[in-house]
Tab-separated table of C-alpha atoms in Angstrom:
chain	number	residue	atom	x	y	z
A	1	UNK	CA	160.384	142.625	157.941
A	2	UNK	CA	156.957	141.092	157.387
A	3	UNK	CA	154.640	142.412	154.700
A	4	UNK	CA	152.151	143.780	157.196
A	5	UNK	CA	154.661	145.756	159.266
A	6	UNK	CA	156.314	147.037	156.090
A	7	UNK	CA	152.994	148.484	154.935
A	8	UNK	CA	152.292	149.947	158.365
A	9	UNK	CA	155.641	151.712	158.260
A	10	UNK	CA	155.026	153.004	154.748
A	11	UNK	CA	151.613	154.397	155.639
A	12	UNK	CA	153.072	156.013	158.766
A	13	UNK	CA	155.677	157.711	156.593
A	14	UNK	CA	152.941	159.047	154.343
A	15	UNK	CA	153.226	156.705	151.389
A	16	UNK	CA	149.854	155.658	149.905
A	17	UNK	CA	149.162	152.050	150.785
A	18	UNK	CA	146.156	150.200	149.376
A	19	UNK	CA	143.624	148.868	151.851
A	20	UNK	CA	143.711	145.353	150.449
A	21	UNK	CA	147.226	144.747	151.759
A	22	UNK	CA	145.991	145.241	155.309
A	23	UNK	CA	143.962	142.042	155.220
A	24	UNK	CA	145.303	139.568	157.781
A	25	UNK	CA	148.154	137.740	156.102
A	26	UNK	CA	149.755	134.504	157.044
A	27	UNK	CA	152.273	134.490	154.173
A	28	UNK	CA	153.727	137.435	152.201
A	29	UNK	CA	152.465	136.038	148.847
A	30	UNK	CA	148.721	136.453	149.761
A	31	UNK	CA	148.400	139.667	147.780
A	32	UNK	CA	145.337	139.594	145.475
A	33	UNK	CA	144.476	142.299	142.990
A	34	UNK	CA	141.709	142.928	140.513
A	35	UNK	CA	142.528	143.990	136.970
A	36	UNK	CA	140.613	146.593	134.941
A	37	UNK	CA	138.371	144.078	133.186
A	38	UNK	CA	137.650	142.533	136.551
A	39	UNK	CA	136.634	145.853	138.050
A	40	UNK	CA	134.193	146.502	135.230
A	41	UNK	CA	132.794	143.007	135.642
A	42	UNK	CA	132.462	143.483	139.399
A	43	UNK	CA	130.550	146.724	138.949
A	44	UNK	CA	128.205	145.211	136.372
A	45	UNK	CA	127.539	142.163	138.534
A	46	UNK	CA	126.835	144.383	141.523
A	47	UNK	CA	124.307	146.575	139.703
A	48	UNK	CA	122.469	143.690	138.059
A	49	UNK	CA	122.330	141.573	141.225
A	50	UNK	CA	121.037	144.431	143.353
A	51	UNK	CA	118.292	145.256	140.848
A	52	UNK	CA	117.257	141.610	140.533
A	53	UNK	CA	117.140	141.179	144.301
A	54	UNK	CA	115.169	144.406	144.681
A	55	UNK	CA	112.501	143.241	142.239
A	56	UNK	CA	112.399	139.760	143.795
A	57	UNK	CA	112.113	141.197	147.295
A	58	UNK	CA	109.301	143.563	146.326
A	59	UNK	CA	107.312	140.844	144.562
A	60	UNK	CA	107.823	138.446	147.465
A	61	UNK	CA	106.717	141.044	149.991
A	62	UNK	CA	103.683	142.122	147.972
A	63	UNK	CA	102.467	138.596	147.285
A	64	UNK	CA	102.968	137.415	150.864
A	65	UNK	CA	101.538	140.652	152.231
A	66	UNK	CA	104.537	141.113	154.498
A	67	UNK	CA	106.772	144.191	154.528
A	68	UNK	CA	109.246	142.381	156.758
A	69	UNK	CA	109.686	139.626	154.160
A	70	UNK	CA	110.616	142.214	151.532
A	71	UNK	CA	113.257	143.789	153.754
A	72	UNK	CA	114.701	140.433	154.793
A	73	UNK	CA	114.999	139.118	151.233
A	74	UNK	CA	116.596	142.385	150.121
A	75	UNK	CA	119.066	142.415	153.031
A	76	UNK	CA	120.068	138.850	152.174
A	77	UNK	CA	120.512	139.890	148.560
A	78	UNK	CA	122.717	142.846	149.467
A	79	UNK	CA	124.927	140.616	151.641
A	80	UNK	CA	125.253	138.007	148.894
A	81	UNK	CA	126.109	140.676	146.332
A	82	UNK	CA	128.724	142.067	148.675
A	83	UNK	CA	130.319	138.666	149.143
A	84	UNK	CA	130.553	138.174	145.402
A	85	UNK	CA	131.679	141.602	144.195
A	86	UNK	CA	133.760	143.146	146.977
A	87	UNK	CA	136.620	140.704	147.735
A	88	UNK	CA	139.364	140.197	145.142
A	89	UNK	CA	138.291	136.826	143.835
A	90	UNK	CA	140.617	135.161	141.258
A	91	UNK	CA	138.006	135.248	138.507
A	92	UNK	CA	138.289	139.047	138.542
A	93	UNK	CA	141.969	138.795	137.655
A	94	UNK	CA	141.925	136.918	134.364
A	95	UNK	CA	143.407	139.736	132.251
A	96	UNK	CA	146.299	140.954	134.359
A	97	UNK	CA	148.515	143.753	133.092
A	98	UNK	CA	152.217	142.973	132.832
A	99	UNK	CA	154.117	146.004	134.016
A	100	UNK	CA	157.648	146.511	132.654
A	101	UNK	CA	160.697	145.725	134.784
A	102	UNK	CA	162.439	148.832	136.186
A	103	UNK	CA	165.571	147.881	134.184
A	104	UNK	CA	163.478	147.806	130.971
A	105	UNK	CA	162.121	151.311	131.706
A	106	UNK	CA	165.622	152.785	132.016
A	107	UNK	CA	166.459	151.718	128.456
A	108	UNK	CA	163.649	153.940	127.110
A	109	UNK	CA	163.879	157.343	128.854
A	110	UNK	CA	160.988	159.788	128.840
A	111	UNK	CA	161.330	162.536	126.178
A	112	UNK	CA	162.350	165.974	127.491
A	113	UNK	CA	160.116	168.976	126.850
A	114	UNK	CA	162.102	171.791	125.102
A	115	UNK	CA	161.239	175.466	125.720
A	116	UNK	CA	161.097	177.412	122.386
A	117	UNK	CA	162.351	181.034	122.066
A	118	UNK	CA	159.144	182.048	120.238
A	119	UNK	CA	157.204	181.478	123.449
A	120	UNK	CA	159.401	183.949	125.307
A	121	UNK	CA	158.774	186.593	122.633
A	122	UNK	CA	155.066	186.138	122.962
A	123	UNK	CA	155.280	186.623	126.672
A	124	UNK	CA	157.124	189.942	126.331
A	125	UNK	CA	154.496	191.051	123.811
A	126	UNK	CA	151.802	190.234	126.286
A	127	UNK	CA	153.585	192.153	129.024
A	128	UNK	CA	153.819	195.239	126.800
A	129	UNK	CA	150.132	195.062	125.997
A	130	UNK	CA	149.276	194.856	129.658
A	131	UNK	CA	151.444	197.901	130.448
A	132	UNK	CA	149.696	200.040	127.803
A	133	UNK	CA	146.336	199.382	129.390
B	1	UNK	CA	136.078	150.828	141.430
B	2	UNK	CA	139.646	150.007	142.172
B	3	UNK	CA	139.849	149.247	145.865
B	4	UNK	CA	137.982	147.324	148.542
B	5	UNK	CA	136.672	150.416	150.309
B	6	UNK	CA	135.646	152.042	147.044
B	7	UNK	CA	133.567	149.026	145.990
B	8	UNK	CA	132.016	148.684	149.452
B	9	UNK	CA	130.943	152.327	149.383
B	10	UNK	CA	129.522	151.952	145.883
B	11	UNK	CA	127.558	148.862	146.845
B	12	UNK	CA	126.089	150.367	149.997
B	13	UNK	CA	125.107	153.618	148.300
B	14	UNK	CA	123.404	151.857	145.425
B	15	UNK	CA	121.671	149.413	147.779
B	16	UNK	CA	120.250	152.187	149.953
B	17	UNK	CA	119.092	154.189	146.931
B	18	UNK	CA	117.256	151.173	145.548
B	19	UNK	CA	115.729	150.564	148.984
B	20	UNK	CA	114.364	154.101	148.963
B	21	UNK	CA	112.815	153.464	145.529
B	22	UNK	CA	111.243	150.249	146.798
B	23	UNK	CA	109.673	152.137	149.680
B	24	UNK	CA	108.229	154.743	147.300
B	25	UNK	CA	106.686	152.017	145.136
B	26	UNK	CA	105.329	150.269	148.238
B	27	UNK	CA	103.634	153.502	149.284
B	28	UNK	CA	102.174	153.979	145.795
B	29	UNK	CA	100.793	150.445	145.918
B	30	UNK	CA	98.576	151.535	148.823
B	31	UNK	CA	96.450	153.446	146.321
B	32	UNK	CA	95.389	150.145	144.784
B	33	UNK	CA	93.550	149.254	147.976
B	34	UNK	CA	89.912	150.432	148.018
B	35	UNK	CA	88.716	150.282	151.626
B	36	UNK	CA	85.123	149.556	152.665
B	37	UNK	CA	84.871	150.224	156.376
B	38	UNK	CA	81.694	150.298	158.422
B	39	UNK	CA	80.891	151.649	161.855
B	40	UNK	CA	77.985	152.205	164.226
B	41	UNK	CA	77.748	154.194	167.434
B	42	UNK	CA	74.906	154.022	169.923
B	43	UNK	CA	74.544	156.339	172.862
B	44	UNK	CA	73.554	153.996	175.630
B	45	UNK	CA	73.202	156.518	178.403
B	46	UNK	CA	73.769	160.141	179.300
B	47	UNK	CA	75.488	159.970	182.654
B	48	UNK	CA	75.197	163.641	183.482
B	49	UNK	CA	74.661	166.949	181.768
B	50	UNK	CA	75.572	170.037	183.765
B	51	UNK	CA	76.715	173.593	183.613
B	52	UNK	CA	80.109	174.134	185.133
B	53	UNK	CA	80.126	176.824	187.843
B	54	UNK	CA	80.910	180.137	186.070
B	55	UNK	CA	81.482	178.168	182.920
B	56	UNK	CA	80.296	176.087	180.033
B	57	UNK	CA	78.073	173.095	179.530
B	58	UNK	CA	79.501	169.627	179.986
B	59	UNK	CA	78.141	166.188	179.098
B	60	UNK	CA	79.232	162.688	179.995
B	61	UNK	CA	77.987	159.945	177.660
B	62	UNK	CA	78.276	156.193	177.558
B	63	UNK	CA	78.710	154.926	174.000
B	64	UNK	CA	78.681	151.535	172.288
B	65	UNK	CA	81.113	151.783	169.379
B	66	UNK	CA	81.257	148.911	166.911
B	67	UNK	CA	83.262	148.951	163.699
B	68	UNK	CA	84.767	146.780	160.985
B	69	UNK	CA	87.930	148.472	159.710
B	70	UNK	CA	89.770	145.412	158.394
B	71	UNK	CA	89.687	146.578	154.776
B	72	UNK	CA	91.837	149.586	155.681
B	73	UNK	CA	94.889	147.423	156.358
B	74	UNK	CA	97.438	146.743	153.606
B	75	UNK	CA	100.878	145.118	153.682
B	76	UNK	CA	102.311	148.594	154.187
B	77	UNK	CA	100.184	149.507	157.231
B	78	UNK	CA	101.786	149.945	160.608
B	79	UNK	CA	98.700	150.930	162.607
B	80	UNK	CA	95.366	152.705	162.315
B	81	UNK	CA	94.515	155.560	164.648
B	82	UNK	CA	90.777	156.165	165.139
B	83	UNK	CA	88.863	158.755	167.081
B	84	UNK	CA	85.212	159.646	167.635
B	85	UNK	CA	84.257	163.311	167.479
B	86	UNK	CA	80.979	165.074	168.195
B	87	UNK	CA	80.129	167.801	165.663
B	88	UNK	CA	77.473	170.432	166.086
B	89	UNK	CA	76.591	173.985	165.135
B	90	UNK	CA	76.112	176.974	167.411
B	91	UNK	CA	75.159	180.610	166.899
B	92	UNK	CA	78.783	181.695	167.226
B	93	UNK	CA	80.490	178.885	165.286
B	94	UNK	CA	79.305	177.043	162.220
B	95	UNK	CA	81.255	173.922	163.229
B	96	UNK	CA	82.309	172.705	166.635
B	97	UNK	CA	84.226	169.459	166.925
B	98	UNK	CA	84.939	167.763	170.223
B	99	UNK	CA	87.016	164.599	170.376
B	100	UNK	CA	85.406	162.083	172.719
B	101	UNK	CA	87.366	158.852	172.386
B	102	UNK	CA	90.340	157.450	170.477
B	103	UNK	CA	92.313	154.224	170.043
B	104	UNK	CA	95.176	152.698	168.118
B	105	UNK	CA	94.559	149.487	166.174
B	106	UNK	CA	97.914	147.760	165.697
B	107	UNK	CA	96.887	144.829	163.494
B	108	UNK	CA	94.204	143.692	161.092
B	109	UNK	CA	92.923	141.045	163.492
B	110	UNK	CA	91.930	143.702	166.028
B	111	UNK	CA	90.186	145.910	163.486
B	112	UNK	CA	86.732	144.322	163.860
B	113	UNK	CA	85.528	145.194	167.332
B	114	UNK	CA	82.918	146.637	169.625
B	115	UNK	CA	83.573	148.561	172.785
B	116	UNK	CA	81.360	150.109	175.428
B	117	UNK	CA	82.951	153.107	177.011
B	118	UNK	CA	82.183	156.506	178.428
B	119	UNK	CA	83.911	159.386	176.711
B	120	UNK	CA	87.669	159.464	177.338
B	121	UNK	CA	87.866	163.209	176.851
B	122	UNK	CA	85.502	165.778	178.253
B	123	UNK	CA	82.639	166.907	176.105
B	124	UNK	CA	82.686	170.607	176.987
B	125	UNK	CA	81.193	173.464	175.031
B	126	UNK	CA	82.387	177.043	174.588
B	127	UNK	CA	79.337	178.531	176.235
B	128	UNK	CA	75.976	177.171	177.222
B	129	UNK	CA	74.669	175.930	173.891
B	130	UNK	CA	74.215	172.211	174.418
B	131	UNK	CA	70.676	172.005	175.728
B	132	UNK	CA	68.552	170.213	173.172
B	133	UNK	CA	71.433	170.280	170.700
B	134	UNK	CA	71.434	167.923	167.725
B	135	UNK	CA	74.875	166.622	166.872
B	136	UNK	CA	76.706	164.191	164.587
B	137	UNK	CA	79.144	161.583	165.759
B	138	UNK	CA	81.963	161.024	163.283
B	139	UNK	CA	84.459	158.179	163.345
B	140	UNK	CA	87.765	159.407	161.872
B	141	UNK	CA	90.666	157.143	161.005
B	142	UNK	CA	94.285	157.720	160.039
B	143	UNK	CA	95.972	154.776	158.297
B	144	UNK	CA	99.628	155.106	159.254
B	145	UNK	CA	101.951	153.341	156.804
B	146	UNK	CA	105.270	151.647	157.353
B	147	UNK	CA	106.662	153.915	154.608
B	148	UNK	CA	105.078	156.714	152.660
B	149	UNK	CA	101.748	158.518	152.585
B	150	UNK	CA	99.202	158.470	155.396
B	151	UNK	CA	95.524	158.201	154.432
B	152	UNK	CA	92.754	159.759	156.507
B	153	UNK	CA	88.978	159.581	156.128
B	154	UNK	CA	85.803	159.468	158.201
B	155	UNK	CA	82.238	158.175	158.543
B	156	UNK	CA	79.550	160.649	159.636
B	157	UNK	CA	76.643	159.345	161.690
B	158	UNK	CA	73.880	161.802	162.389
B	159	UNK	CA	70.712	161.893	164.403
B	160	UNK	CA	71.937	162.230	167.967
B	161	UNK	CA	70.640	164.851	170.356
B	162	UNK	CA	71.074	166.009	173.911
B	163	UNK	CA	68.298	166.515	176.451
B	164	UNK	CA	66.510	169.854	176.762
B	165	UNK	CA	67.346	170.332	180.430
B	166	UNK	CA	70.355	169.656	182.584
B	167	UNK	CA	70.515	166.253	184.275
């Protein structure tokens, strides 16, 4: 089953599927991600670029005396920022996290939470108090 | 910011917010402009001056309006709306204003003009008070911006009067 149809089936069955896997794929290995450092970098780049383009657009519009020039420069800046920060470029994935293998996880089981008897006593105490009210 | 849609939403929201801020600053920059307009109105002719049957006085004038309003335009101006009003005082009302003519100036190049026209709108009184009346002609303008605050002001020209008897 191809990657695309597999994801369609999973989303139909109610499993959460990330949007990025629905990009048109020619081969199953075209699956880009962004790591945590990359996400922070993308957000910073987006904020700084938008502010810089806003200031540039305003100055250009004011100096040229044209409101339309300001809007056009800003729209171009927003598009450029979008092209740089939104897709999962490789330079956003330079610190990838290495998840453990499933077999590795089985060797170290999660600790069980034990219920203490003291807790039960407390509860009864609370119930008595409530009854007296 | 961990998925495509999430980042797209963040970008668009931030971009639109900054655009709103830019528009506010553009509107504030209009205050830096100090306009110096000038205007002159001559009454070339009084076409007729009559009392309507069972009604009020009415005048028809022919005016020569010339003005230079180019200094009103800034980079944030969409158009300027101007109108000429006649103002006078009667026994009943301390101020009567009647709009006689108006126009929209879409660009700075058209803001220096002269036009000869009779009044677009009827100069009618509430009553029969216009005989021998002295009145002012005021040129009002509203500078309509592309974004933000609209500025309005006027020039008052006095010294006009109507004939003593009906024509």
